[in-house]
Tab-separated table of C-alpha atoms in Angstrom:
chain	number	residue	atom	x	y	z
A	197	MET	CA	130.099	113.644	108.467
A	198	SER	CA	128.912	117.265	109.195
A	199	GLU	CA	128.154	118.488	106.317
A	200	ARG	CA	125.265	115.123	106.287
A	201	ALA	CA	124.459	116.177	109.708
A	202	GLY	CA	123.431	119.591	108.577
A	203	VAL	CA	121.695	118.182	105.279
A	204	LEU	CA	119.550	115.703	107.930
A	205	GLY	CA	118.954	118.606	110.125
A	206	MET	CA	116.969	120.332	107.616
A	207	THR	CA	113.140	121.022	108.257
A	208	VAL	CA	111.122	120.646	105.446
A	209	ARG	CA	107.431	122.082	105.707
A	210	ALA	CA	104.727	119.644	104.825
A	211	SER	CA	101.953	120.488	101.614
A	212	ASP	CA	98.497	119.687	102.062
A	213	ALA	CA	99.474	116.678	99.312
A	214	ASP	CA	102.204	115.343	101.445
A	215	ARG	CA	99.386	114.947	104.602
A	216	ASP	CA	96.936	113.677	102.075
A	217	GLN	CA	99.293	111.311	100.714
A	218	VAL	CA	100.298	110.048	104.394
A	219	ILE	CA	96.840	109.747	105.165
A	220	GLU	CA	96.190	107.796	101.587
A	221	GLN	CA	99.024	105.564	103.042
A	222	LEU	CA	97.345	104.694	106.386
A	223	ARG	CA	93.580	103.848	104.677
A	224	ALA	CA	95.548	101.301	102.576
A	225	ALA	CA	96.883	99.886	105.858
A	226	ILE	CA	93.954	99.724	107.866
A	227	ALA	CA	92.266	97.942	105.185
A	228	ASP	CA	94.285	95.216	104.910
A	229	GLY	CA	95.387	95.118	108.507
A	230	ARG	CA	98.092	96.279	108.827
A	231	LEU	CA	96.862	98.680	111.803
A	232	ASP	CA	93.976	98.183	114.213
A	233	PRO	CA	91.564	101.630	114.401
A	234	ALA	CA	93.318	103.205	117.320
A	235	GLU	CA	96.762	103.432	115.681
A	236	PHE	CA	95.015	104.759	112.268
A	237	ASP	CA	93.008	107.073	114.440
A	238	GLU	CA	96.237	107.776	116.248
A	239	ARG	CA	98.104	108.316	113.052
A	240	VAL	CA	95.867	110.347	111.412
A	241	ASP	CA	95.554	112.987	113.670
A	242	ALA	CA	99.274	113.399	113.854
A	243	ALA	CA	99.454	113.605	110.106
A	244	LEU	CA	96.792	116.171	110.087
A	245	THR	CA	98.945	118.294	112.678
A	246	ALA	CA	101.967	117.707	111.218
A	247	ARG	CA	104.043	120.837	110.257
A	248	THR	CA	107.171	119.136	108.447
A	249	LEU	CA	107.983	116.147	106.186
A	250	ASP	CA	110.286	115.171	109.302
A	251	ALA	CA	106.817	114.773	111.649
A	252	LEU	CA	105.119	112.674	108.773
A	253	THR	CA	107.956	110.024	108.089
A	254	PRO	CA	107.406	108.126	111.283
A	255	LEU	CA	103.752	107.812	110.541
A	256	VAL	CA	104.453	105.499	107.476
A	257	THR	CA	108.327	104.253	107.836
A	258	ASP	CA	106.976	101.281	109.655
A	259	LEU	CA	104.367	100.113	106.393
A	260	VAL	CA	106.051	99.057	103.666
A	261	VAL	CA	103.730	100.382	100.858
A	262	ARG	CA	106.687	99.370	97.664
A	263	PRO	CA	109.431	96.531	98.876
A	264	GLY	CA	113.189	98.294	97.997
A	265	SER	CA	111.700	102.086	98.482
A	266	GLY	CA	113.878	104.012	100.649
A	267	ALA	CA	112.088	106.512	101.246
A	268	ALA	CA	108.390	106.798	103.129
A	269	LEU	CA	107.536	110.156	101.124
A	270	THR	CA	107.347	110.072	97.310
A	271	PRO	CA	105.275	112.178	94.541
A	272	PRO	CA	102.106	110.444	93.248
A	273	SER	CA	103.754	110.463	89.878
A	274	ALA	CA	107.357	108.600	90.803
A	275	GLY	CA	106.711	105.145	90.169
A	276	PRO	CA	103.575	102.491	89.487
A	277	PRO	CA	99.907	103.101	90.398
A	278	ALA	CA	99.183	102.464	93.992
A	279	GLU	CA	97.948	98.905	94.482
A	280	LEU	CA	94.720	100.076	96.891
A	281	LEU	CA	93.178	103.771	97.563
A	282	THR	CA	90.192	103.315	100.405
A	283	ILE	CA	87.731	105.746	100.661
A	284	LYS	CA	85.744	106.010	103.612
A	285	GLU	CA	83.139	108.904	104.365
A	286	ARG	CA	79.945	108.336	106.627
A	287	HIS	CA	76.964	110.745	106.646
A	288	GLY	CA	79.135	113.479	104.332
A	289	SER	CA	80.037	113.340	100.826
A	290	VAL	CA	83.094	112.716	98.707
A	291	ARG	CA	84.671	113.884	95.639
A	292	ARG	CA	87.198	112.919	93.517
A	293	ASP	CA	87.834	114.229	89.787
A	294	GLY	CA	90.330	116.190	88.052
A	295	ALA	CA	93.926	114.274	87.064
A	296	TRP	CA	93.826	112.112	89.961
A	297	GLU	CA	96.082	108.746	89.934
A	298	LEU	CA	93.494	105.655	89.855
A	299	PRO	CA	94.970	102.515	91.324
A	300	ARG	CA	94.789	98.889	90.543
A	301	ARG	CA	91.940	98.482	92.867
A	302	LEU	CA	89.333	101.385	94.740
A	303	GLU	CA	87.703	100.339	98.240
A	304	LEU	CA	84.589	102.523	98.713
A	305	ARG	CA	83.757	102.207	102.380
A	306	THR	CA	80.366	104.534	102.728
A	307	LYS	CA	76.954	104.746	104.714
A	308	TRP	CA	74.582	107.370	103.926
A	309	SER	CA	77.074	109.778	101.692
A	310	ASP	CA	77.195	111.406	98.143
A	311	VAL	CA	80.168	110.224	95.915
A	312	LEU	CA	81.242	111.574	92.958
A	313	LEU	CA	84.033	109.681	91.256
A	314	ASP	CA	84.633	111.559	87.804
A	315	LEU	CA	87.057	108.998	85.974
A	316	SER	CA	87.052	111.270	82.739
A	317	THR	CA	90.053	112.878	83.003
A	318	ALA	CA	91.922	110.422	85.603
A	319	VAL	CA	95.395	109.657	85.311
A	320	TYR	CA	95.716	105.586	84.685
A	321	SER	CA	98.255	103.480	82.679
A	322	LEU	CA	96.366	100.360	83.351
A	323	PRO	CA	93.704	98.727	81.617
A	324	GLU	CA	91.480	98.023	84.376
A	325	LEU	CA	90.398	99.309	87.522
A	326	VAL	CA	88.045	97.109	90.111
A	327	ILE	CA	85.855	99.170	92.837
A	328	ASP	CA	84.718	96.864	95.680
A	329	LEU	CA	81.635	99.030	97.043
A	330	ARG	CA	80.443	98.789	100.848
A	331	VAL	CA	77.915	101.030	100.139
A	332	GLN	CA	74.815	101.343	102.532
A	333	GLY	CA	72.690	104.566	101.650
A	334	GLY	CA	73.310	107.412	99.699
A	335	ASP	CA	74.060	107.749	95.984
A	336	VAL	CA	77.323	106.988	94.370
A	337	GLU	CA	77.848	108.637	90.958
A	338	LEU	CA	80.586	107.602	88.317
A	339	VAL	CA	81.409	110.001	85.402
A	340	LEU	CA	83.356	108.146	82.255
A	341	ALA	CA	84.926	108.962	79.199
A	342	PRO	CA	83.981	107.456	75.903
A	343	GLY	CA	85.901	103.787	75.549
A	344	MET	CA	85.426	103.199	79.105
A	345	MET	CA	83.201	99.888	79.866
A	346	VAL	CA	81.798	99.143	82.912
A	347	ASP	CA	80.622	95.542	84.229
A	348	ALA	CA	78.549	95.597	87.129
A	349	ASN	CA	77.876	91.796	87.339
A	350	GLY	CA	79.622	91.245	90.835
A	351	LEU	CA	77.859	93.504	92.497
A	352	SER	CA	75.348	92.361	95.137
A	353	ALA	CA	72.319	95.106	95.393
A	354	ARG	CA	69.454	95.294	97.477
A	355	HIS	CA	66.769	97.352	98.117
A	356	SER	CA	68.967	99.659	95.174
A	357	THR	CA	69.023	101.284	92.319
A	358	LEU	CA	71.440	101.117	89.384
A	359	SER	CA	71.308	103.141	86.447
A	360	ILE	CA	74.201	101.625	84.224
A	361	SER	CA	73.944	102.564	80.651
A	362	ARG	CA	76.178	102.383	77.418
A	363	GLY	CA	78.888	104.554	76.357
A	364	THR	CA	77.979	107.949	74.466
A	365	THR	CA	80.393	106.238	71.426
A	366	ASP	CA	79.842	102.731	70.966
A	367	HIS	CA	82.577	102.528	68.578
A	368	ALA	CA	85.513	104.790	70.533
A	369	PRO	CA	88.803	102.706	71.050
A	370	ARG	CA	88.202	100.541	74.602
A	371	THR	CA	90.532	102.538	77.313
A	372	LEU	CA	89.339	101.682	80.372
A	373	HIS	CA	87.259	98.469	81.656
A	374	VAL	CA	86.070	99.530	85.311
A	375	HIS	CA	85.082	96.383	87.454
A	376	LEU	CA	82.221	97.096	90.040
A	377	ILE	CA	82.112	94.478	92.590
A	378	GLY	CA	80.907	93.976	96.507
A	379	ARG	CA	77.604	94.784	97.609
A	380	ILE	CA	75.313	98.378	97.667
A	381	ARG	CA	72.826	98.528	100.135
A	382	HIS	CA	69.422	101.113	100.157
A	383	ALA	CA	71.686	103.462	97.581
A	384	HIS	CA	71.292	104.719	94.341
A	385	LEU	CA	74.384	103.861	91.859
A	386	ASP	CA	74.133	106.156	88.305
A	387	THR	CA	77.052	106.416	85.535
A	388	ARG	CA	76.917	109.390	83.546
A	389	TRP	CA	79.200	109.915	80.174
A	390	HIS	CA	81.482	112.841	79.981
A	391	SER	CA	80.226	114.319	75.972
A	392	PRO	CA	83.259	114.645	73.807
A	393	THR	CA	84.696	118.378	73.116
A	394	PRO	CA	83.393	119.028	69.503
């Protein structure tokens, strides 16, 4: 009993990655209605200032992310892809690149912002990615690798420019099908293909 209490009583410092992961879970929760805006703002503020995992855990324990999971905080690579990632920005910039993990569905909610989503070196295990856009103003750039396909038939554009080109190598094996849905207004969306290393 005393040994268990001693283990539970240990204070583990939270890393930036821990805080970022909790904030992503909170964004997913407000997107599907499990949190209202006031609760979301309060919890995000608490997450940004949390110094320990003990301070972070209560912020997400009542938000069931994966049924049967006993831990609120789990490493991003320990398990299946996230169901949903929501990115929100106003009058700013968003950049996702490197070996970031792709969810099943990505929601982009931006106003007058510049967005770069580099999928060319992202980590993914599913053959499809749905990107649901609600974009007003600004630029959205998708960086793709050979073998990735883009389908924008479900995307509504008004007073906007879509520049979606074909892949650099049409004969590359199909690796990821990116479905663009939703709407963009007064914005520009462009695709850029990452050239393979010779």
